XYZ file of C-alpha atoms in Angstrom:
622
model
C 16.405 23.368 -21.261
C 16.268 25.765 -24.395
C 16.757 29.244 -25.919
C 14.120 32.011 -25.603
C 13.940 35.357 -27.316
C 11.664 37.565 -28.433
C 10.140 41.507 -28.161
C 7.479 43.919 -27.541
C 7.539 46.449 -29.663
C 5.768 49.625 -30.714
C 4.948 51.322 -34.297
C 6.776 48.217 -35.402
C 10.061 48.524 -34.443
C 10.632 44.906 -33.888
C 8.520 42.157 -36.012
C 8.145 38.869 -37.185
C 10.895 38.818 -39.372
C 13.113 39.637 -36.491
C 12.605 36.278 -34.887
C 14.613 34.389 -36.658
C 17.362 36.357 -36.144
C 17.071 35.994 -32.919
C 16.683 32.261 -32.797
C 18.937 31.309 -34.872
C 21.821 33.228 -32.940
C 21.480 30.624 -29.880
C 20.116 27.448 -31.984
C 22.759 25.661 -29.873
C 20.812 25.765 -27.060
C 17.898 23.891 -28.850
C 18.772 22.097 -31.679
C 15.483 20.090 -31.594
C 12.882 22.432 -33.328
C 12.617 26.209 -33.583
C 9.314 27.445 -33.035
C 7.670 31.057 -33.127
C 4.607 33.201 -31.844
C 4.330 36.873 -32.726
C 1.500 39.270 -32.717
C 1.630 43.096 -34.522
C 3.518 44.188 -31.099
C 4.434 41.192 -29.268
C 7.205 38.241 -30.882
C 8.073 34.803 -28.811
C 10.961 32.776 -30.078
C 11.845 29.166 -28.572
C 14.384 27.169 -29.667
C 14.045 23.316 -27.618
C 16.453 21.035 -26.420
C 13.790 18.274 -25.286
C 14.041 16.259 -21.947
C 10.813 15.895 -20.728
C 8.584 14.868 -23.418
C 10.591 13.967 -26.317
C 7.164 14.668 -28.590
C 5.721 17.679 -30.960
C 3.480 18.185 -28.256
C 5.565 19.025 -26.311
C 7.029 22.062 -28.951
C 7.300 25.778 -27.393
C 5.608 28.598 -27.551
C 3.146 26.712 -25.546
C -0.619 27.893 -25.277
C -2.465 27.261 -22.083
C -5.577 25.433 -22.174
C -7.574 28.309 -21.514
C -5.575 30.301 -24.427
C -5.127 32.881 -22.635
C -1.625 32.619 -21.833
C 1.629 31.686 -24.312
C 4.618 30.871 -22.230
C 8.052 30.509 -24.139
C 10.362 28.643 -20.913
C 13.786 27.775 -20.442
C 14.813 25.559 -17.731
C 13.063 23.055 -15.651
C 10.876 23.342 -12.413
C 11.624 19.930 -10.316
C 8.855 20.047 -8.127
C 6.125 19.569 -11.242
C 4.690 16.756 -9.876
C 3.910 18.608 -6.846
C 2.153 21.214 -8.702
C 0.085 19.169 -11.143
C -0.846 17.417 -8.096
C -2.063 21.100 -6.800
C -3.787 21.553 -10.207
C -5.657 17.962 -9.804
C -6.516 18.959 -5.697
C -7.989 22.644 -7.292
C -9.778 21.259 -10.624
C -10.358 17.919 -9.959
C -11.957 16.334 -13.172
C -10.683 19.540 -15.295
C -7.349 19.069 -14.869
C -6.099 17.225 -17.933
C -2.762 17.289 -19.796
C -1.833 16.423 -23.129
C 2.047 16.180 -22.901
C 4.407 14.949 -20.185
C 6.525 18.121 -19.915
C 6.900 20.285 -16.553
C 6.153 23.507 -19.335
C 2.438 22.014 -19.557
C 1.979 21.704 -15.632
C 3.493 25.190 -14.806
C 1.368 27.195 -17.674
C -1.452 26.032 -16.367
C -0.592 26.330 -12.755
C -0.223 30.069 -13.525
C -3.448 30.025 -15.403
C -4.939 29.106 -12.190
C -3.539 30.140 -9.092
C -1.884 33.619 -10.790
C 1.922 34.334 -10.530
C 2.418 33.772 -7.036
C 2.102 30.366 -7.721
C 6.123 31.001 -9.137
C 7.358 31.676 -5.698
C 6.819 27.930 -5.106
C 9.019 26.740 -7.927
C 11.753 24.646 -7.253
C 13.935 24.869 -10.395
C 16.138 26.752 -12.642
C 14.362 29.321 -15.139
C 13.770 31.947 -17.055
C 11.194 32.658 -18.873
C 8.654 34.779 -21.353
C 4.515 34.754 -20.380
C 2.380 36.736 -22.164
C -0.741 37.470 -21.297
C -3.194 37.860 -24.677
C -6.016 39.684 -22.548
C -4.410 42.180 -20.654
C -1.664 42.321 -23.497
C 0.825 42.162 -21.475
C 4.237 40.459 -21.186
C 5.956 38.950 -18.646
C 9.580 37.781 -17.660
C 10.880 35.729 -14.487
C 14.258 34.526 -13.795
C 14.767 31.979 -11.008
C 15.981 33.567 -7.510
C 19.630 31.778 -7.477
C 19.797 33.135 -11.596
C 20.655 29.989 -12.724
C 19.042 30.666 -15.866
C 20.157 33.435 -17.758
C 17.763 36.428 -19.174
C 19.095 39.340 -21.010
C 16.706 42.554 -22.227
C 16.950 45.356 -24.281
C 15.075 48.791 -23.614
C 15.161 51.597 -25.165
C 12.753 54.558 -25.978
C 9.629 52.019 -25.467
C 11.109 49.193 -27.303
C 11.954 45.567 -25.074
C 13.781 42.894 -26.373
C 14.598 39.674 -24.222
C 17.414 36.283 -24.915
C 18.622 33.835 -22.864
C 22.009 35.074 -24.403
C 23.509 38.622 -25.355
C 24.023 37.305 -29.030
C 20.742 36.722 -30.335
C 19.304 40.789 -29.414
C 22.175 42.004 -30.911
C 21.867 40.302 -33.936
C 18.729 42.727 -34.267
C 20.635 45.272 -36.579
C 18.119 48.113 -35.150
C 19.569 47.619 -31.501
C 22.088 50.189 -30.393
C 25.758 48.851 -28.727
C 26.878 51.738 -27.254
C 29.946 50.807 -24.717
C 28.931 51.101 -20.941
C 32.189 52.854 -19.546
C 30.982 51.826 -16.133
C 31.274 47.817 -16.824
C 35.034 48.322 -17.417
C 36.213 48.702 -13.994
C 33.852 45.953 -12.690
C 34.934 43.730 -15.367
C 38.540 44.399 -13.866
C 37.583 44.196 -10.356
C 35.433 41.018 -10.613
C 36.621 39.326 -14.143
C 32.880 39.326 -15.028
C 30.254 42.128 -15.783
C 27.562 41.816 -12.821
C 24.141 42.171 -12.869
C 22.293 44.194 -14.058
C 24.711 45.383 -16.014
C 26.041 44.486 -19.365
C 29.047 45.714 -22.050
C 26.701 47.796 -23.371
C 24.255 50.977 -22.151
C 20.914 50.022 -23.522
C 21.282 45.776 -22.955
C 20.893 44.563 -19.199
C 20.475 41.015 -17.263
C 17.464 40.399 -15.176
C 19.021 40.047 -11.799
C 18.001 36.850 -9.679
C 14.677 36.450 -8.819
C 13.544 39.599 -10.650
C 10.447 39.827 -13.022
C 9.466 42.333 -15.851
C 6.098 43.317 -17.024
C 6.034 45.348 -20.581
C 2.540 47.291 -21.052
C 2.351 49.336 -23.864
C 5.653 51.639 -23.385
C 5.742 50.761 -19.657
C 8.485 48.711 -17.938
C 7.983 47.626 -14.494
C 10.764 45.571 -13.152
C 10.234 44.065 -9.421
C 11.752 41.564 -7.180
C 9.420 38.912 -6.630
C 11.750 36.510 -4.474
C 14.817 36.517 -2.697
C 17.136 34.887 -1.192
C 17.250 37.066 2.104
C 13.920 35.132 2.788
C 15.427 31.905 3.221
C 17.367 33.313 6.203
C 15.820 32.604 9.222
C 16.336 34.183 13.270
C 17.820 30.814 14.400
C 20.704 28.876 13.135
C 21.199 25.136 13.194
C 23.881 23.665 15.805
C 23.645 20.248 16.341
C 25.930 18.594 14.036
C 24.186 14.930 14.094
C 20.759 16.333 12.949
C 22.465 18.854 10.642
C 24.442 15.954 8.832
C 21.270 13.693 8.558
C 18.701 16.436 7.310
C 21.516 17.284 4.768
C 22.272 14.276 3.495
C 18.275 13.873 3.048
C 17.618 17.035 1.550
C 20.492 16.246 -0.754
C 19.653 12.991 -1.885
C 15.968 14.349 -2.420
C 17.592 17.246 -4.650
C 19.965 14.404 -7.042
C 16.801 12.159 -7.162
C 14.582 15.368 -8.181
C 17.683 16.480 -10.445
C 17.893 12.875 -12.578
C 14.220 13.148 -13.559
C 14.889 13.006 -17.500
C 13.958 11.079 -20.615
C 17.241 11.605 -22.059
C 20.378 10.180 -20.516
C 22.103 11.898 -17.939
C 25.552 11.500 -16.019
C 27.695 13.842 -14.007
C 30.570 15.769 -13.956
C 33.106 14.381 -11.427
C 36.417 16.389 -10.330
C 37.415 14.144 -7.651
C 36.560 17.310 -5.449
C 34.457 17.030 -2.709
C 31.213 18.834 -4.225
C 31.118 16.372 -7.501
C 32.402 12.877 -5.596
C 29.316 13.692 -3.329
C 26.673 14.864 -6.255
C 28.538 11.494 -7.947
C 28.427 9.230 -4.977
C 24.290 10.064 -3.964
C 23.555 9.532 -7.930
C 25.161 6.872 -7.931
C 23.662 5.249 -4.904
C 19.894 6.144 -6.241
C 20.978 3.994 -9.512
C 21.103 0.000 -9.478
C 23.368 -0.198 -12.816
C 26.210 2.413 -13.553
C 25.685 6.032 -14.109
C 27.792 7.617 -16.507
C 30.804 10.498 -14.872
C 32.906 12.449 -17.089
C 36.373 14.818 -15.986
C 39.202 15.774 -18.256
C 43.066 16.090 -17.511
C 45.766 17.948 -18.389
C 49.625 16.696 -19.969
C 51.158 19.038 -16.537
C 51.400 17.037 -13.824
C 50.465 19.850 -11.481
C 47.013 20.528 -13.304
C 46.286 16.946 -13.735
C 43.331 15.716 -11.276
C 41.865 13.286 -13.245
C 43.580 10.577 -11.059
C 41.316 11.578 -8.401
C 38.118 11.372 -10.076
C 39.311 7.961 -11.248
C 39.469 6.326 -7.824
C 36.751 8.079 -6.732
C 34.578 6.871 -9.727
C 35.936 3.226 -8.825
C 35.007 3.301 -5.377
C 31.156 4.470 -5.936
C 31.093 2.430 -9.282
C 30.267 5.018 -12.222
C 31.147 4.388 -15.459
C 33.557 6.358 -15.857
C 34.580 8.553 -18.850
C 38.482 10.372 -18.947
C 39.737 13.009 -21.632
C 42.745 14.427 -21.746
C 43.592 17.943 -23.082
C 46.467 19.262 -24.070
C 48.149 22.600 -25.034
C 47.571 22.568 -28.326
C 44.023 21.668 -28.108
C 43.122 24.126 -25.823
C 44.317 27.018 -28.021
C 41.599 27.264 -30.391
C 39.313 27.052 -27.313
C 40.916 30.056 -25.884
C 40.993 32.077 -28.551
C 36.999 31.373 -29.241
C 35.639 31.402 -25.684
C 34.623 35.357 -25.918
C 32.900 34.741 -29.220
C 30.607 32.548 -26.472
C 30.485 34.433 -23.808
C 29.724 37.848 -25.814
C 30.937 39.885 -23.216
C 34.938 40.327 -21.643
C 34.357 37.346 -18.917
C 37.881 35.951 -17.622
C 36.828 33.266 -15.514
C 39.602 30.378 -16.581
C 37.872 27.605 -15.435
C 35.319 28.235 -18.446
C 38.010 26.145 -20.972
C 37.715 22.679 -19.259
C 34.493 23.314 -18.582
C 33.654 23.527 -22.465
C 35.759 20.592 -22.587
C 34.025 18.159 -20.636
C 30.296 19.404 -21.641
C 31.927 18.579 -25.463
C 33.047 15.125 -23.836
C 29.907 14.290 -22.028
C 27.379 15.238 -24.958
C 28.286 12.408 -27.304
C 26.933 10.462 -24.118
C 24.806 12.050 -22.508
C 21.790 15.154 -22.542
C 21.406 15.771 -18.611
C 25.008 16.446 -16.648
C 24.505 16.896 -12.671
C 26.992 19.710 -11.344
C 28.813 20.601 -8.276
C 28.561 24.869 -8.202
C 27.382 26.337 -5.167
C 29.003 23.842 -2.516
C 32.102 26.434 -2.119
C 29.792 29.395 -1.731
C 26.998 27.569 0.849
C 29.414 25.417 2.945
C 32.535 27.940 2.720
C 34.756 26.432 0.793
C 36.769 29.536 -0.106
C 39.823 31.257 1.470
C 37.744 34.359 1.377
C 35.862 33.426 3.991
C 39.134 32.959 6.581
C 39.931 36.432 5.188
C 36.670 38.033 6.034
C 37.335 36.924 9.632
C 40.285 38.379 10.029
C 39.996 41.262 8.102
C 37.195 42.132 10.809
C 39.635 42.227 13.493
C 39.878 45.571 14.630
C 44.196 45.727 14.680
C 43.887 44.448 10.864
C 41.131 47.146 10.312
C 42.518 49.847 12.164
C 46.276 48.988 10.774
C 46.319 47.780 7.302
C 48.527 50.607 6.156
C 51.255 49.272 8.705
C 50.644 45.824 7.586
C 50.311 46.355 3.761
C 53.565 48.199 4.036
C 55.303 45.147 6.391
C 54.159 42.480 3.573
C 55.312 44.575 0.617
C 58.821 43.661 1.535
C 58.674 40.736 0.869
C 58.302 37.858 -1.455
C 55.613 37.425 -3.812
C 53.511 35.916 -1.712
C 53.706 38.319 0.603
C 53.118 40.972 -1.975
C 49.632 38.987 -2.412
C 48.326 39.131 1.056
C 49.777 42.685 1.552
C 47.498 43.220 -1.794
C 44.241 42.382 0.944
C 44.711 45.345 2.731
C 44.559 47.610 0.021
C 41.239 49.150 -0.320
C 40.084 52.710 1.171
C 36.588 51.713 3.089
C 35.545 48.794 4.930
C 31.614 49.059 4.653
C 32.268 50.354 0.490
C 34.567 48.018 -0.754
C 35.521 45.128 1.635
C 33.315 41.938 0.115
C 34.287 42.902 -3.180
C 37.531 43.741 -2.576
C 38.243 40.379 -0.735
C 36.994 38.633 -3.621
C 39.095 40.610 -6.087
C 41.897 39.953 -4.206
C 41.649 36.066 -3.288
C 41.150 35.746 -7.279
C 44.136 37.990 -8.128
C 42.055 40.867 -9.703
C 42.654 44.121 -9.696
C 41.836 46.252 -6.490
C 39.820 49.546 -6.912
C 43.237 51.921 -6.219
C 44.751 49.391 -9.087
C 41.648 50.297 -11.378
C 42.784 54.034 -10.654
C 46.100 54.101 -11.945
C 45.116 51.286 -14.574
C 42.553 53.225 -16.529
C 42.026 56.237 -18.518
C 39.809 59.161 -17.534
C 36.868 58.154 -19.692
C 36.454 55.076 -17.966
C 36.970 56.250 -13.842
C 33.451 54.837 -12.849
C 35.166 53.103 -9.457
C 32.399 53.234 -6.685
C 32.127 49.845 -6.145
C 29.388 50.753 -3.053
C 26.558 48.878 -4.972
C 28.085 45.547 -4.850
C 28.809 45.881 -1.065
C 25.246 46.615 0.433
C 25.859 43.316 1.755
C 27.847 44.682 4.195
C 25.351 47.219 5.556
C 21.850 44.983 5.066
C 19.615 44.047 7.013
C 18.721 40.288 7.450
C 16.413 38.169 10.007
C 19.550 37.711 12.084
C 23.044 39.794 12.248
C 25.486 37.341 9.629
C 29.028 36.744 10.937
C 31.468 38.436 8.521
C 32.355 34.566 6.751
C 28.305 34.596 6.216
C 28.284 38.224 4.879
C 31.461 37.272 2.363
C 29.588 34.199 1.194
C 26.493 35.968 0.461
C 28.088 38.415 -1.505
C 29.530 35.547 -3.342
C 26.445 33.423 -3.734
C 24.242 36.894 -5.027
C 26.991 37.851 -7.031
C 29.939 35.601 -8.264
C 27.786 32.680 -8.282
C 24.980 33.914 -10.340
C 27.105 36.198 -12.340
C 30.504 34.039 -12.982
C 30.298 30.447 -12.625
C 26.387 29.874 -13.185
C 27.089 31.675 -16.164
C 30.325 29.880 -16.908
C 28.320 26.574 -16.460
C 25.413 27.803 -18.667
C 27.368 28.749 -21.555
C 29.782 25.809 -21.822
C 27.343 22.953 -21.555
C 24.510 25.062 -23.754
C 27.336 25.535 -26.862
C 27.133 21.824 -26.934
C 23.221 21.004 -26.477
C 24.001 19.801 -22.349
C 21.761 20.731 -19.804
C 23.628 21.289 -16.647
C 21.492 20.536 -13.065
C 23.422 21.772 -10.095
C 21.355 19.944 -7.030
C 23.492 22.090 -4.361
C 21.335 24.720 -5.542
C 17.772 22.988 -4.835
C 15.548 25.528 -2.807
C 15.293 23.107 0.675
C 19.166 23.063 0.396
C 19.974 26.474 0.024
C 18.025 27.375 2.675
C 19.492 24.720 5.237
C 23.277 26.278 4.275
C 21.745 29.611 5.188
C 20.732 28.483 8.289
C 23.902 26.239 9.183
C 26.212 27.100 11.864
C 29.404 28.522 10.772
C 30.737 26.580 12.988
C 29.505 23.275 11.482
C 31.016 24.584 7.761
C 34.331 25.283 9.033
C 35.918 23.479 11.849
C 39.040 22.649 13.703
C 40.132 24.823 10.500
C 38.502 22.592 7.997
C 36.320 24.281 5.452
C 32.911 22.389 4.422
C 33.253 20.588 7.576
C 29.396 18.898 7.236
C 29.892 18.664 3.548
C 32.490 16.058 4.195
C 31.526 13.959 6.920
C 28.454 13.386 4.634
C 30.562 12.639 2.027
C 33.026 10.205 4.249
C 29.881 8.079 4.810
C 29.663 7.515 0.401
C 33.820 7.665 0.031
C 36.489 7.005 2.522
C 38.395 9.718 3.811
C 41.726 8.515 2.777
C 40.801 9.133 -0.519
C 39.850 12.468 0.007
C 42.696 14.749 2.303
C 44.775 16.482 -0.457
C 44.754 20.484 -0.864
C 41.564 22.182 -2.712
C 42.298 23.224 -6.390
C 39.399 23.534 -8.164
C 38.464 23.309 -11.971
C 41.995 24.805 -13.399
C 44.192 24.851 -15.779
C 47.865 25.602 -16.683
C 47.440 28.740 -18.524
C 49.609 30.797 -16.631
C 52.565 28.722 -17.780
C 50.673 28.854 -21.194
C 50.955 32.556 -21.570
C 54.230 32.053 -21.781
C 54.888 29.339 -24.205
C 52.799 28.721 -27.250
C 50.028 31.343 -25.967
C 52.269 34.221 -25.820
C 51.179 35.444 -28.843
C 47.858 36.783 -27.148
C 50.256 38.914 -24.706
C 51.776 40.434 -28.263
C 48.833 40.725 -30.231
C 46.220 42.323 -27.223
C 48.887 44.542 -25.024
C 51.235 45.450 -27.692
C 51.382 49.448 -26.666
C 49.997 49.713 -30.520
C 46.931 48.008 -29.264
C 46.542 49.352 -26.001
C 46.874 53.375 -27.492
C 44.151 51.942 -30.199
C 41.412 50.726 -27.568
C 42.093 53.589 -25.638
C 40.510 51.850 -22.291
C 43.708 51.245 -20.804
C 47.047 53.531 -19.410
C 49.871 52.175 -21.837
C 52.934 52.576 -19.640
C 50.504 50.368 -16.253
C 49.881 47.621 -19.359
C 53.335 47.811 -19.875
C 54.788 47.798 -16.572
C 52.375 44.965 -15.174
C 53.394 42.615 -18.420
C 57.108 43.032 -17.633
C 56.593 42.186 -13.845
C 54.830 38.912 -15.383
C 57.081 37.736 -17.220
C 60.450 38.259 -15.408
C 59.582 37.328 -11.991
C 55.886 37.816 -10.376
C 53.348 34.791 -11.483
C 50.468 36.273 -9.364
C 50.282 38.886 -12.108
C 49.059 36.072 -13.917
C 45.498 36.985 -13.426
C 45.604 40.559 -13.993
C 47.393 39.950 -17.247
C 44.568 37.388 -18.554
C 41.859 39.822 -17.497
C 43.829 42.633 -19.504
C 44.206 40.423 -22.336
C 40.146 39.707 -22.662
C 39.070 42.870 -22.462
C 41.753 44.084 -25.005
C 40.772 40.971 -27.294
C 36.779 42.138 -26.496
C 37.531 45.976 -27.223
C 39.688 45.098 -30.182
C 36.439 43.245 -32.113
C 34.035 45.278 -30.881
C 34.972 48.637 -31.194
């Protein structure tokens, strides 16, 4: 896994010397060797953290044998072997290679059977092809947007990064604030795709390529995952739980495939024991697992991963955090992220990629288990929200809850939104994370920034699909097309890349997404339990004993934080003297919302954090 960056640029406007700008702004993704290409219009920058292939040879931007293709690649494509053995099937003696990386084997595949060949990858990517005949260049991102790809255009000129930092750390590229990310940002607690902070600069959505001619930009969608779904569905819960635990231990043994060491990140969860407990079982001496803890009692899982870890027989690796060390993480983590992003779970996530990299290059992740195998609350909501009483009374019920507790306040907070087909995926999700609902974003923000239509993010809803998608299905598309890719893959890729980690998350192998697609609702949640298959595979590595306690996920205490030794950030970002200087947000809502915080309502919490990072991301930026 590495950086990439580079241009394509007319009379000039980008050129050589911009490169290393651009590399050097994520050299923590590859601190192994910086390496450049660049013609009079067209610049490549790569900056390697090796794993396959620890030689020069192996250096980026990488010529094809043919020369007439440069490829500068992030990421890896599993299935390589597969493909070279394609290559040798097609070319027979003419296939040779002179390196051992999956880069090698995939430039050449495209050399020879064209860019459909990509469809076929089974990986994580992103990258930058260029094609020195036709002088053109081309981008691809993976169709689950594991990788990240970011790109600049404006008035002819294209810029691309794996991260928002390093285009606009080219001083000719205009920042102009997009008004419209604001109310997403506080709807979602990330900026989704395409869109960025910023007018001009926007993400290449999943499965999306880019070709730059001369002053042309073409942007298409060259896979999806809509294809995956199929007309049937799969019911029979002893061949479901067999094919899965296959197709899962195919996707870890594809996933350690390094020449660097590699471990994994273990919660004591359900999603990492299992990732843990197949690893594990495809090892004959100890594989290395990492979690951290916290000093609260409440936050503290790390007992968890500990028996779990001693069950399977890891070696297994422990940190503790406290307070005090996690403020200077805090107050750096938008400085990483380059963009408001509120997603909490981001600090002990930095935490334990820190932790594991003085051990390991390669850490195998959990994300995507929740999403595929309904994990989430959301998707019990969804269900009932459907119900035609709920649908057809939510005033009466909103206005029921609202009298009482907190709690009640929260669920009454589901039934606030204004049209089912516009808002309702998004909303849900807003609401099970404690956001801020679209008639909140009203009253919340001033007139410059009133861009609520939050239609786009719903088509879910209203699509088309090979078969019609229960509303649980519909809510967990949404969240594997959106929140997925645009929060915690992004959450993931950040932490672990700041440190020089590559993260592998085998739930998102191609053969497994597409089972989940295909799996019975009824065999992820049953008899009320959520990732119903999930578990009874895992049982079979872990007993079950060890595993019945309530979900929490990767937290931390920050809402009692906020009002201890991090309380400053409430004084320093919603002061009213800060809030009239941003201008982005109605003083006397700020206000109000703050107060209700702090005296008696903790499921402001959330709302108060997300007010807080775009205040701190407004207050540098501006």
């Amino acid at each position: 896994m590495c950086g990439i960056a580079g241009y394509y640029s007319k009379n000039l406007f980008f050129n050589a010397t911009h490169l290393p700008l651009m590399a050097n702004a994520i050299a923590h993704r590859g601190p192994d060797n910086a390496s450049y290409y660049n013609t009079p219009k067209v610049g490549l920058a790569h900056r390697r953290l090796s794993i396959f292939d620890l030689t020069a040879h192996a250096h980026q931007p990488m010529h094809s044998a043919c020369k007439r293709y440069v490829i500068a690649y992030n990421g890896e494509v599993y299935n390589f072997k597969e493909i070279a053995q394609q290559l040798q099937d097609k070319l027979g003696n003419d296939f040779k290679l002179y390196t051992t990386s999956d880069t090698e084997i995939i430039l050449q595949a495209i050399a020879t059977f064209g860019v459909e060949i990509i469809k076929t990858f089974n990986g994580m990517f992103a990258f930058a092809l260029y094609d020195t005949v036709l002088d053109e260049l081309h981008i691809y991102r993976d169709k689950m947007g594991i990788k990240p790809l970011y790109y600049y255009w404006h008035e002819g000129n294209f810029a691309f990064a794996s991260e928002l930092k390093a285009i606009t750390a080219l001083p000719q590229v205009l920042t102009t604030l997009n008004n419209k990310a604001v109310a997403q940002f506080l709807h979602l607690g990330f900026i989704p795709a395409p869109h960025t902070i910023y007018t001009t600069i926007f993400k290449l959505e999943a499965g999306h390529c880019i070709t730059i001619t001369k002053d042309k930009l073409v942007l298409n969608k060259y896979a999806s995952v809509d294809e995956l779904i199929s007309p049937q569905i799969i019911t029979n819960q002893t061949e479901a739980k067999q094919q899965l635990n296959q197709l899962l231990t195919t996707a870890v043994q594809q996933q350690l495939q390094s020449d660097v060491p590699y471990g994994v990140f273990l919660s004591g969860g359900t999603d990492s024991s299992l990732i843990a407990a197949i690893a594990q079982s495809l090892n004959t001496t100890p594989i290395q697992t990492f979690s951290i803890g916290f000093n609260e009692k409440h936050y503290n899982e790390a007992q968890y991963a500990q028996q779990v870890a001693a069950h399977i027989g890891t070696q297994h690796n422990q940190l503790i955090v406290s307070q005090m060390d996690a403020i200077p993480v805090i107050q750096s983590m938008q400085d990483l992220y380059d963009e408001p992003y509120a997603d909490t779970s981001a600090i002990p996530t930095l935490f334990v990629a820190e932790f594991a990299r003085k051990q390991v290059t390669v850490a195998l992740s959990g994300e995507g288990a929740d999403e595929l195998f309904h994990g989430y609350g959301a998707y019990k909501w969804a269900t009932r929200l459907n119900n035609w009483a709920f649908r057809n009374g939510k005033q009466l019920f909103s206005t029921a809850l609202n009298l009482g507790n907190a709690r009640y306040k929260r669920v009454a907070r589901l039934f606030d939104y204004n049209n089912y087909a516009q808002q309702i995926r998004s909303h849900i999700y807003s609401q099970e994370q404690y956001n801020f609902s679209a008639n909140d974003i009203t009253k919340l923000v001033t007139k410059d920034y009133q861009y609520i239509d939050f239609t786009a993010l719903n088509d879910v809803t209203t699509k088309q699909y090979n078969r019609t998608l229960t509303p649980a299905e519909q809510q967990a598309y949404f969240d594997i097309t959106i929140p997925l890719q645009d929060d915690l893959l992004t959450k993931v890729d950040r932490a672990t890349m700041r440190y020089g980690l590559e993260a592998r998350v085998p739930f998102l192998d191609n053969d497994v997404v597409r089972f989940a697609l295909n799996l019975s609702p009824d065999l992820k949640t049953k008899n009320g339990t959520q990732k119903h298959l999930l578990k009874q595979i895992l049982y079979s590595y872990v007993p079950q004993s060890l595993m019945e306690r309530p979900k929490q996920g990767f937290a931390l205490p920050l809402q009692q934080w906020l009002k201890q030794d991090l309380y400053f950030m409430i004084n320093d970002y919603l002061s009213p003297q800060a809030v009239q200087q941003t201008g982005v947000l109605n003083n006397s809502e700020v206000q109000k919302i703050v107060q209700q915080f702090i005296q008696h309502d903790p499921t402001l919490f959330r709302r108060v954090w997300l007010m807080i990072v775009l205040q701190k991301w407004l207050l540098t930026h501006q």
